[in-house]
mmCIF file of C-alpha atoms in Angstrom:
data_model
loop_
_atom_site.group_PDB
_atom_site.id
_atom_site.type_symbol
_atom_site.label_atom_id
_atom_site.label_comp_id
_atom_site.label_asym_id
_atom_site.label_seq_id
_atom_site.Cartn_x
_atom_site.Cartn_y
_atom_site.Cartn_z
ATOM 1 C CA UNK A 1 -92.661 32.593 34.183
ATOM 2 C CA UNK A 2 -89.519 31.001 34.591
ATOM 3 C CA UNK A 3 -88.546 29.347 30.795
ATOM 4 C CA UNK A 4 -88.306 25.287 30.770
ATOM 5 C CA UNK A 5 -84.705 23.800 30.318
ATOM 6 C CA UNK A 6 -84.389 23.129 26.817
ATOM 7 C CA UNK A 7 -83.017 19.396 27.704
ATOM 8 C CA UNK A 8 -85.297 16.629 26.158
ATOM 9 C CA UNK A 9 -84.698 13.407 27.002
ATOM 10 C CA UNK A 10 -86.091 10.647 24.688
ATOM 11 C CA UNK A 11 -87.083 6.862 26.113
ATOM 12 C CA UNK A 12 -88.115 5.913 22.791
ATOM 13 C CA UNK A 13 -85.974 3.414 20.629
ATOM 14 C CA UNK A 14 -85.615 4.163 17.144
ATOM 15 C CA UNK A 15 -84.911 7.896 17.401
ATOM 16 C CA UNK A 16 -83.429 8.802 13.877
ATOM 17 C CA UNK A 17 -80.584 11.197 13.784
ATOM 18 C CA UNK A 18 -82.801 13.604 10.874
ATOM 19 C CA UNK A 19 -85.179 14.021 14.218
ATOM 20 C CA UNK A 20 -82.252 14.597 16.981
ATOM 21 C CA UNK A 21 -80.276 16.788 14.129
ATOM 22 C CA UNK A 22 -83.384 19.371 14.350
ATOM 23 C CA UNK A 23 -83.813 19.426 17.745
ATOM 24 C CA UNK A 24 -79.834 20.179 18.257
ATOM 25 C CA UNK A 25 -80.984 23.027 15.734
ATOM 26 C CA UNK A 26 -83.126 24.372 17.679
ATOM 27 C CA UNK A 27 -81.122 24.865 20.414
ATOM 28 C CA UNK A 28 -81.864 21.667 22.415
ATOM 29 C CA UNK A 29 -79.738 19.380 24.215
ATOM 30 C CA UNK A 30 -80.588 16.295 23.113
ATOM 31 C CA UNK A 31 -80.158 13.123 25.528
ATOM 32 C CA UNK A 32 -81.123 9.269 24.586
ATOM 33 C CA UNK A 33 -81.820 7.765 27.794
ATOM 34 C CA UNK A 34 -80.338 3.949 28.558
ATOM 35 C CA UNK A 35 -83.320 2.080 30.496
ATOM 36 C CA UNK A 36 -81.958 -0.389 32.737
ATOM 37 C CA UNK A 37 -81.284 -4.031 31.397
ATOM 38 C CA UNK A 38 -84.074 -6.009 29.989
ATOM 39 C CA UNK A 39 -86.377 -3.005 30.868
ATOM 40 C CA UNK A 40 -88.893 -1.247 28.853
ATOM 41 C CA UNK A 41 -90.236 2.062 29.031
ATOM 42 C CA UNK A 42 -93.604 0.375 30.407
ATOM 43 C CA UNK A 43 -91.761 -1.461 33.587
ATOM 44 C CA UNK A 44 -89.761 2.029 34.636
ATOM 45 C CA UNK A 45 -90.798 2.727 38.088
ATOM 46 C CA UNK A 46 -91.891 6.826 38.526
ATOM 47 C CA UNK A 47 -88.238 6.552 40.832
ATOM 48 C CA UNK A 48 -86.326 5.664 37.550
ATOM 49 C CA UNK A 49 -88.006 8.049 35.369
ATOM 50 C CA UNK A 50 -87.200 11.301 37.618
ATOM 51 C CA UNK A 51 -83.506 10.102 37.552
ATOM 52 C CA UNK A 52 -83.507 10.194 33.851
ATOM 53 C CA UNK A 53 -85.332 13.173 33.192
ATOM 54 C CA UNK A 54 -83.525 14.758 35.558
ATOM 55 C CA UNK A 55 -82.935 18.904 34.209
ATOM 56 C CA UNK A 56 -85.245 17.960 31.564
ATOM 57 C CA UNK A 57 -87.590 20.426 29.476
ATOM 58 C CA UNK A 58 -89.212 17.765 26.964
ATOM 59 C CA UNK A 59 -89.947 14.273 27.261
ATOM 60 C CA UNK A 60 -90.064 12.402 23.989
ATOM 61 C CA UNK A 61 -91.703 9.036 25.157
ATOM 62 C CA UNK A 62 -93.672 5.866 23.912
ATOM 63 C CA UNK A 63 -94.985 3.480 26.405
ATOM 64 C CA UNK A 64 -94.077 4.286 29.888
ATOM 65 C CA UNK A 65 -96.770 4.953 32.762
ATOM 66 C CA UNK A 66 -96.923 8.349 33.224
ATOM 67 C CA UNK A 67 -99.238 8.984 36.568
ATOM 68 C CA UNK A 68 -99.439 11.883 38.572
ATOM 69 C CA UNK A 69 -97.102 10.876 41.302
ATOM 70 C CA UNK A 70 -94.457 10.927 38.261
ATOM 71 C CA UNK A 71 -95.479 14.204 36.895
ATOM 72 C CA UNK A 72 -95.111 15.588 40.388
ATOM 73 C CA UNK A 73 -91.494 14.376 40.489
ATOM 74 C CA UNK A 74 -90.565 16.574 37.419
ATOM 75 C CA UNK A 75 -91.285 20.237 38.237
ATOM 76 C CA UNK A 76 -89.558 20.935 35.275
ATOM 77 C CA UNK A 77 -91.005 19.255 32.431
ATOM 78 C CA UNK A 78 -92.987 21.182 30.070
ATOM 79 C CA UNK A 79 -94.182 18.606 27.398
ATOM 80 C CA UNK A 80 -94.739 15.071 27.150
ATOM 81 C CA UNK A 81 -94.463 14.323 23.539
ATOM 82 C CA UNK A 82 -95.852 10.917 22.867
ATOM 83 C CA UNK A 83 -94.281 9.495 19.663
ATOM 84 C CA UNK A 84 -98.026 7.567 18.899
ATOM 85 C CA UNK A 85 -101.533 8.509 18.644
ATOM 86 C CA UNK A 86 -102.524 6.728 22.013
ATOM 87 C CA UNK A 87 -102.282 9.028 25.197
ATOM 88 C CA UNK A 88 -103.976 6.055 27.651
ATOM 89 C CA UNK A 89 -101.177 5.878 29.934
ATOM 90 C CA UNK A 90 -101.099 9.706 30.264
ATOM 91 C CA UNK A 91 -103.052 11.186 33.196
ATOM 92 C CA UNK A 92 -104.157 14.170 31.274
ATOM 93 C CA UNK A 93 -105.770 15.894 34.218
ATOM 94 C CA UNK A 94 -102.523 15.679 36.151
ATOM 95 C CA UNK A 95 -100.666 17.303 33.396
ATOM 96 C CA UNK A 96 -102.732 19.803 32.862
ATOM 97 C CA UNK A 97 -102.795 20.688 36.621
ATOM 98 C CA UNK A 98 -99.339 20.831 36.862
ATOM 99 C CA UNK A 99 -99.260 23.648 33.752
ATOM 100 C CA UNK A 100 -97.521 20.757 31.562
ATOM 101 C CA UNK A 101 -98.459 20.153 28.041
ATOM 102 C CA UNK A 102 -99.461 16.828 26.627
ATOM 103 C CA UNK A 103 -99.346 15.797 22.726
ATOM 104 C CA UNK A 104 -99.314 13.053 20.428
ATOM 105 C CA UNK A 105 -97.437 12.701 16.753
ATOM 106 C CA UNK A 106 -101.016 12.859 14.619
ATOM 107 C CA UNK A 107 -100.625 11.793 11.535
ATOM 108 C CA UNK A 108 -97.499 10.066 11.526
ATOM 109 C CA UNK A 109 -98.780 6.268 11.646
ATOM 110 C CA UNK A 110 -101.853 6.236 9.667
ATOM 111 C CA UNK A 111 -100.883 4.874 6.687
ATOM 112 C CA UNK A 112 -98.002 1.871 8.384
ATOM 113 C CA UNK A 113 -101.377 1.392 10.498
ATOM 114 C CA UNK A 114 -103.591 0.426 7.622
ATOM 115 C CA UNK A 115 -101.019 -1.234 5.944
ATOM 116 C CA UNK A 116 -100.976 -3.133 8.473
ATOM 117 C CA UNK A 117 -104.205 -4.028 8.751
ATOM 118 C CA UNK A 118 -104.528 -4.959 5.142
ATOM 119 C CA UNK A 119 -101.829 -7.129 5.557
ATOM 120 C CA UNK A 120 -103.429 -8.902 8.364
ATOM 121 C CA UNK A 121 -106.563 -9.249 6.641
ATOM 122 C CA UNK A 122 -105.256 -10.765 3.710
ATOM 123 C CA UNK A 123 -103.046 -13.207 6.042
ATOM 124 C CA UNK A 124 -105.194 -14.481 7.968
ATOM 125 C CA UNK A 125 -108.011 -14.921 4.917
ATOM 126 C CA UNK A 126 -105.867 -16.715 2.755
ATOM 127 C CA UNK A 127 -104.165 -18.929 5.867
ATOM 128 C CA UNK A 128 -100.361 -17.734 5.250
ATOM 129 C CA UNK A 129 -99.276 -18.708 8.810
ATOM 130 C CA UNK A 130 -100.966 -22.120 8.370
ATOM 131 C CA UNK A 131 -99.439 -22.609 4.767
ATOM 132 C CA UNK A 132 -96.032 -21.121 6.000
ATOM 133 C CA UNK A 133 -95.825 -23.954 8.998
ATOM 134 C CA UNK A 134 -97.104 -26.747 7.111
ATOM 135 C CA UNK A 135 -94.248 -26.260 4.442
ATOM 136 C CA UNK A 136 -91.725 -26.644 7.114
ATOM 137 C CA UNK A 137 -93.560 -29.221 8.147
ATOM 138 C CA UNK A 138 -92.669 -30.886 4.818
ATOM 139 C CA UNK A 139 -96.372 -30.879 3.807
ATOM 140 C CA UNK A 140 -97.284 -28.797 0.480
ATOM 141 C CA UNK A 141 -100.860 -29.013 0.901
ATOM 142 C CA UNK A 142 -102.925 -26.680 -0.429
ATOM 143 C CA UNK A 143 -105.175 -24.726 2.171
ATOM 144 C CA UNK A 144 -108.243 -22.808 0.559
ATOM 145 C CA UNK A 145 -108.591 -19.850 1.711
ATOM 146 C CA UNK A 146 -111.012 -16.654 1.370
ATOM 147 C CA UNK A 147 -110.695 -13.494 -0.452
ATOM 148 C CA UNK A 148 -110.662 -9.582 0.901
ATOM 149 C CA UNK A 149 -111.721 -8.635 -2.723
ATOM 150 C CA UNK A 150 -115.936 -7.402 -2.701
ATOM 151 C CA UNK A 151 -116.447 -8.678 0.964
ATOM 152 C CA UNK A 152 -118.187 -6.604 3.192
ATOM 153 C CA UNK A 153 -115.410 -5.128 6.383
ATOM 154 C CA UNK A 154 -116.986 -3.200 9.301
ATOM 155 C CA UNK A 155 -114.590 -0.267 10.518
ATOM 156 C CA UNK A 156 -114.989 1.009 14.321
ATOM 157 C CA UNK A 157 -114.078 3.953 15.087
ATOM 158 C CA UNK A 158 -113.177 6.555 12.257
ATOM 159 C CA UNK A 159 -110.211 8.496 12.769
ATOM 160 C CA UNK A 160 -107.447 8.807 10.730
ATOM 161 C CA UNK A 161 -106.227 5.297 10.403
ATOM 162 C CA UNK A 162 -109.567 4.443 10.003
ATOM 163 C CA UNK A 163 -110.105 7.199 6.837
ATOM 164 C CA UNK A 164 -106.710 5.388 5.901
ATOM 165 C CA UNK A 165 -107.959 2.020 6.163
ATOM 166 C CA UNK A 166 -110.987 3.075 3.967
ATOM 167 C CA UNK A 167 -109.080 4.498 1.260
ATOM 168 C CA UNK A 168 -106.979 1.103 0.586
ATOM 169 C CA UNK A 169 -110.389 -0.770 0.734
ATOM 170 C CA UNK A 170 -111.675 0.974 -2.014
ATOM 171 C CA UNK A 171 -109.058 -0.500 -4.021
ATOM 172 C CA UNK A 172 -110.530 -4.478 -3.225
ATOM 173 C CA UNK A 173 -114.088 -3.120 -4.074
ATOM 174 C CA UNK A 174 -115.385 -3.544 -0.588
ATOM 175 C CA UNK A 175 -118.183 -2.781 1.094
ATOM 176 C CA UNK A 176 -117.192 -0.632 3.795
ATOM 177 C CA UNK A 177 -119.444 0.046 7.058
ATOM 178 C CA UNK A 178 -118.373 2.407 9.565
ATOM 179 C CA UNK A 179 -119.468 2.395 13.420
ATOM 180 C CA UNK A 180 -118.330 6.107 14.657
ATOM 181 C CA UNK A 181 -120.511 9.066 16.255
ATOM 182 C CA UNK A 182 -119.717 11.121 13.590
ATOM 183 C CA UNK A 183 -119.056 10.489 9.813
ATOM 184 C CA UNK A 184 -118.679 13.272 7.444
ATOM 185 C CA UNK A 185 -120.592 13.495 4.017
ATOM 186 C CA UNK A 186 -117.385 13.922 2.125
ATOM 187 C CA UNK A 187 -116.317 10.590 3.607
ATOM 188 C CA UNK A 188 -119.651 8.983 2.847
ATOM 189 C CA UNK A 189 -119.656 10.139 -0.681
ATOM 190 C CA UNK A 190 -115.095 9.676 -1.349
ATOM 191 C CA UNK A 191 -115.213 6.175 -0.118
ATOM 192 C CA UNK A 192 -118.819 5.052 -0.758
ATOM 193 C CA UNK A 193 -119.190 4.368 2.888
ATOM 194 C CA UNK A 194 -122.207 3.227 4.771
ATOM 195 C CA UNK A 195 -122.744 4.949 8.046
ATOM 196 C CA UNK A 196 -124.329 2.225 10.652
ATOM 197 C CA UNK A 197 -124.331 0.511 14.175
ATOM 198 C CA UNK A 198 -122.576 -2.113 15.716
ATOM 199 C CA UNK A 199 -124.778 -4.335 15.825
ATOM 200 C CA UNK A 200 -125.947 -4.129 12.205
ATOM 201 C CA UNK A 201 -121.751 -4.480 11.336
ATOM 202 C CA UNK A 202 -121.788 -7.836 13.938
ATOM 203 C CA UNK A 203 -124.496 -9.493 11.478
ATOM 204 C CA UNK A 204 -123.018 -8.833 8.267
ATOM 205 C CA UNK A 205 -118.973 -8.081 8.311
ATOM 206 C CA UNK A 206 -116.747 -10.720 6.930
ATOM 207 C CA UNK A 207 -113.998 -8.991 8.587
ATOM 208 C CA UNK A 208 -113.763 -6.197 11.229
ATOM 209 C CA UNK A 209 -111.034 -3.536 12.369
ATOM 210 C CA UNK A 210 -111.245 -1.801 15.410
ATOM 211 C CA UNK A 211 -109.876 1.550 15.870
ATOM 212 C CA UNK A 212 -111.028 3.026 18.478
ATOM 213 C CA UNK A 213 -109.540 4.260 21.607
ATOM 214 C CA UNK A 214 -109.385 2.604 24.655
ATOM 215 C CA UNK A 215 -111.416 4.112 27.901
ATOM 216 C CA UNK A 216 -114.171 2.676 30.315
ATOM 217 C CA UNK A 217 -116.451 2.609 27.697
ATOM 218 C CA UNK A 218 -114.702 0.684 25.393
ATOM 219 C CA UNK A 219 -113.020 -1.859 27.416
ATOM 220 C CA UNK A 220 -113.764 -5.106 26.192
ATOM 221 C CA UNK A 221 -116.177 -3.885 23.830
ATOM 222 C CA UNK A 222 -115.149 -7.323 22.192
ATOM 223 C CA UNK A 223 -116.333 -10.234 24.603
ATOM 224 C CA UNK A 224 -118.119 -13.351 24.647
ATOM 225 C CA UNK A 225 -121.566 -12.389 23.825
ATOM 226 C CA UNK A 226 -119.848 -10.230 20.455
ATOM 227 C CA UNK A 227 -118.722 -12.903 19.563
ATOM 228 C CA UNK A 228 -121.525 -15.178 19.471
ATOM 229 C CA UNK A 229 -122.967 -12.829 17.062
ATOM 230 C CA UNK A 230 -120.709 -12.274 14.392
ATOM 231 C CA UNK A 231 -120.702 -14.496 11.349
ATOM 232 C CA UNK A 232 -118.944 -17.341 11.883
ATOM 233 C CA UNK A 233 -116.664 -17.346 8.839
ATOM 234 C CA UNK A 234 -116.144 -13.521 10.162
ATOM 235 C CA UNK A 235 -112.376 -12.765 10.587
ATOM 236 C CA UNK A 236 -111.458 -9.968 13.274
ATOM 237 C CA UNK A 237 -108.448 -7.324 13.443
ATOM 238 C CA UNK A 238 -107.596 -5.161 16.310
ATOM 239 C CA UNK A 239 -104.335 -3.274 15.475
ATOM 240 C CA UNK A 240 -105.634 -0.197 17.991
ATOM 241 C CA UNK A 241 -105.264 -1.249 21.857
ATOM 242 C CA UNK A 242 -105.044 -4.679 23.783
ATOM 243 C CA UNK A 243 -108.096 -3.777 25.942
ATOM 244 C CA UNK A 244 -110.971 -3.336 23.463
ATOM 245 C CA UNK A 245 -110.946 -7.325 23.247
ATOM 246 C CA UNK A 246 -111.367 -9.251 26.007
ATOM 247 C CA UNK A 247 -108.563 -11.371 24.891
ATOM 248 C CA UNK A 248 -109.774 -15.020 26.885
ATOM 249 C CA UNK A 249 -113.098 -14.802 25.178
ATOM 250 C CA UNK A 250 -111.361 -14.669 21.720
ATOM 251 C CA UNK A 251 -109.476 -17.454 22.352
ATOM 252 C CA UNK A 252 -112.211 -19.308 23.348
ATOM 253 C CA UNK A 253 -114.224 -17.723 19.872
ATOM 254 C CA UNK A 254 -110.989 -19.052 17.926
ATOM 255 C CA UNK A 255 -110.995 -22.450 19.529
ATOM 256 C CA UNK A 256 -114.543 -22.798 18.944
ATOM 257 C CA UNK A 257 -114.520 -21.616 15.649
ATOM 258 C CA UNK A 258 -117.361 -19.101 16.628
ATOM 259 C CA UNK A 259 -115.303 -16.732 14.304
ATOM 260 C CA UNK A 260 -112.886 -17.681 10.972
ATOM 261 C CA UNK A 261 -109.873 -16.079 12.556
ATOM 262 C CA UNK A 262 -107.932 -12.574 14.062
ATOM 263 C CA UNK A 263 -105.223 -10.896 13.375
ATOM 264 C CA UNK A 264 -104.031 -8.941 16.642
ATOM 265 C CA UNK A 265 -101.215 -6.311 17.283
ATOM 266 C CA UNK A 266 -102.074 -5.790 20.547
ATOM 267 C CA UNK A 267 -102.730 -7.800 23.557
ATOM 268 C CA UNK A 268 -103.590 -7.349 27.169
ATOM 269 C CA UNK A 269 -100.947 -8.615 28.094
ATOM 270 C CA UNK A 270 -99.094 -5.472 27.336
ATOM 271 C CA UNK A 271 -100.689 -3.552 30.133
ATOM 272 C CA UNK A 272 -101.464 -6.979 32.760
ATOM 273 C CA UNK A 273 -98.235 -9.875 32.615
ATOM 274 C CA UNK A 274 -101.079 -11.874 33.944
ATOM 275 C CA UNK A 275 -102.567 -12.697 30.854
ATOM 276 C CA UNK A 276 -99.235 -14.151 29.189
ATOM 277 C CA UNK A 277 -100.769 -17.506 29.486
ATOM 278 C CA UNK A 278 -103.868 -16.131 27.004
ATOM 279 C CA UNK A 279 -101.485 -14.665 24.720
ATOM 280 C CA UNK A 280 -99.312 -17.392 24.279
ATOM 281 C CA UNK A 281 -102.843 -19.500 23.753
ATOM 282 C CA UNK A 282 -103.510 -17.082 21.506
ATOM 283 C CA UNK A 283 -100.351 -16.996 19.494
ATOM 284 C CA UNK A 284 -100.813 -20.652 19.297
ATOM 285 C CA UNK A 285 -103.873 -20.922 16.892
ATOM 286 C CA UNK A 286 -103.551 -21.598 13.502
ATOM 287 C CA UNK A 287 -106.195 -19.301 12.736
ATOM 288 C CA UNK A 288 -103.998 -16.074 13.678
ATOM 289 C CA UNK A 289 -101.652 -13.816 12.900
ATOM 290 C CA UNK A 290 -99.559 -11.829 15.320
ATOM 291 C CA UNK A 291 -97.257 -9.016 15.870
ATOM 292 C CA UNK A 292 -95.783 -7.331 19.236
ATOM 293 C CA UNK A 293 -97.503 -3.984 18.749
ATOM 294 C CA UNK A 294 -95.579 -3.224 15.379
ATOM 295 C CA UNK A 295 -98.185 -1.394 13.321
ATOM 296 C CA UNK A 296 -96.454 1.930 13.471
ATOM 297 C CA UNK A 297 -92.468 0.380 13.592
ATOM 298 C CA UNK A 298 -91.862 1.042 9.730
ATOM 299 C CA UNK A 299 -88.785 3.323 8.788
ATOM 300 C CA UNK A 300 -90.830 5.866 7.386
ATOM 301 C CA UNK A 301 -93.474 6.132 10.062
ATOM 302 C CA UNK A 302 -90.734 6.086 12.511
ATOM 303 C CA UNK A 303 -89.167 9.091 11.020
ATOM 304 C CA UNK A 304 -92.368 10.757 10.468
ATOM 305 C CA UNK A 305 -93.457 10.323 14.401
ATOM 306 C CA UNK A 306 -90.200 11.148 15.330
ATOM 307 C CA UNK A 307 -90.051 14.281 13.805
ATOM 308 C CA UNK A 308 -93.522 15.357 14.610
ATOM 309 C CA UNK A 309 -92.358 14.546 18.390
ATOM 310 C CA UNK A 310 -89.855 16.735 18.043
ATOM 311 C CA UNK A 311 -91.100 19.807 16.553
ATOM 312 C CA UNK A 312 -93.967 19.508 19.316
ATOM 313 C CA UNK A 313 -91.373 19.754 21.999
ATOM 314 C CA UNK A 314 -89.807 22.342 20.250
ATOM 315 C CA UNK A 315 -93.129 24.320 20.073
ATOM 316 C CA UNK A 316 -93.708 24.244 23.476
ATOM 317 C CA UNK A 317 -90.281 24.657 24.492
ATOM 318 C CA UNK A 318 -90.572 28.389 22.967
ATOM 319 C CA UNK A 319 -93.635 29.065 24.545
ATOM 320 C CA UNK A 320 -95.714 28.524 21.124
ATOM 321 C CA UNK A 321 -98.924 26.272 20.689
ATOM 322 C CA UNK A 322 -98.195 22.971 18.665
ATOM 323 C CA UNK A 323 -100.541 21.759 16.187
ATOM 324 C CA UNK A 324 -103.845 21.560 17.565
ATOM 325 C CA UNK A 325 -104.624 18.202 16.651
ATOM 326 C CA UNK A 326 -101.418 16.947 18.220
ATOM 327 C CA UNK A 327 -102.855 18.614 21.496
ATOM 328 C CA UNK A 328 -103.978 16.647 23.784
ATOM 329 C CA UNK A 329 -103.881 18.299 27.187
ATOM 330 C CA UNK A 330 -102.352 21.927 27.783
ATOM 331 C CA UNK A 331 -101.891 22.961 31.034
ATOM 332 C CA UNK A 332 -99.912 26.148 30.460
ATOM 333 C CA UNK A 333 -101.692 29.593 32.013
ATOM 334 C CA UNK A 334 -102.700 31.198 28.539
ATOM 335 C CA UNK A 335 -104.557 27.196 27.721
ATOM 336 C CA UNK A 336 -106.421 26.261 30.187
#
């Protein structure tokens, strides 16, 4: 079998030079692609990305579509190395038809993630945004807020930014319930979790995280009817994908004051313009806090993605097997 080139082209921003310096070590050519003006890696069309991937071996990549009719256009291509834990936009199936490996930088995020999430928690709980605007508004009001410490937060999914999650929750005293298929005793017994369902986390979580991935089953697991029964003073954060909430029946929630308040990292909007309107809405209550998909974007989980991108690339570029749980989809003879 004919060896891939050992070009990788990366579409990601924020490449660090420690990452690019060991993939020039390795022998690689290493080429930073310039998108097109006021495009992302999400609006490239499968025309645009098989002129810059041109001769390439490795792909590092973040966001862009990556269908079948693209993967078709680069015989070449040996790895898509996804600098994230989501793989969504990745037709798997495709890749592993066309003998092309597929993997994501495990273990990189986790802990910007939860961070993250903690922050948002607290934010929104203790009304920062509100306080913030009314200060500029020249009004030093005090807003009462409510506290993360001993509160009860529901978890869904448990994966590693989940585990993550749990481990700073510990240090507020909270009671932790986790809605997963699976929970390990050592879990159970490290974090004093309680393993339950989602319904029973609905009645009696003052705030809930959702990390779980994002696939027919999970689509709007958030929507209306959720909604109506979680506790109103309940505060929600979804830091995972834009999908699992069904973002016009939060707004509505919000507006109604069915639920205290969200803080949200991701919106549909990323994957449909058509619900700008709703996220604007959205970004318009006092009762949230916001960011544009940021929860990874810290220097040092940047440099830790980065570099597990690369050494995946590298991996498959000399015809080894990456880590398996960076493996998402391997397509190569001696895989499938």
């Amino acid at each position: 079998m004919k060896p891939a080139p050992r070009k990788v082209v990366v579409t990601q921003k924020f490449f660090d030079d420690d990452a690019i310096a060991y993939l020039k070590s390795q022998d690689c050519e290493v080429e930073i692609a310039t998108l097109p003006e006021n495009t992302g890696e999400g609006q490239l069309s499968p025309a645009q990305i098989e002129t810059l991937l041109d001769g390439a071996g490795g792909w590092i990549v973040g966001h862009a579509q990556i269908t079948r009719d693209v993967l078709e256009r680069l015989p070449e291509l040996a790895i898509i190395s996804r600098r994230g834990v989501g793989y969504e936009k990745v037709d798997t199936g495709a890749a592993t038809d066309l003998g092309k490996v597929v993997t994501i930088a495990a273990g990189g995020n986790d802990a910007s993630v939860a961070d993250q999430v903690i922050g948002m928690m607290i934010s929104v709980g203790r009304r920062f945004g509100e306080a913030h605007n009314a200060m500029l508004d020249g009004r030093w009001n005090i807003l009462v807020g409510t506290e993360l410490y001993r509160r009860t937060v529901g978890i869904i999914g448990f994966g590693r930014i989940g585990r993550s999650l749990a481990k700073r929750l510990t240090g507020f005293e909270a009671d932790i319930l986790v809605d997963t298929p699976r929970l390990a005793q050592d879990d159970i017994d490290t974090y004093g979790l309680q393993h339950t369902d989602f319904d029973t986390i609905l009645e009696r979580c003052d705030y809930i995280s959702i990390h779980a991935p994002l696939n027919a089953d999970t689509r709007h697991l958030f929507n209306a009817d959720v909604f109506a029964r979680m506790k109103p003073n309940a505060i929600l954060i979804n830091t995972a994908r834009g999908g699992l909430v069904n973002d016009t029946h939060l707004l509505e929630a919000l507006q109604s004051k069915q639920i205290l308040g969200a803080g949200l990292d991701v919106f549909e909007s990323e994957g449909d313009p058509s619900f700008l309107p709703v996220t604007n809405a959205l970004l318009a209550q006092p009762n949230v806090i916001a960011a544009p998909h940021a929860g990874a974007s810290t220097e040092e989980a940047l440099k830790r993605t980065n570099m597990i991108a690369a050494q995946c690339v590298v991996d498959v570029l000399n015809g080894d097997a990456p880590p398996p749980q960076c493996v998402v989809a391997d397509g190569r003879p001696e895989h499938v």
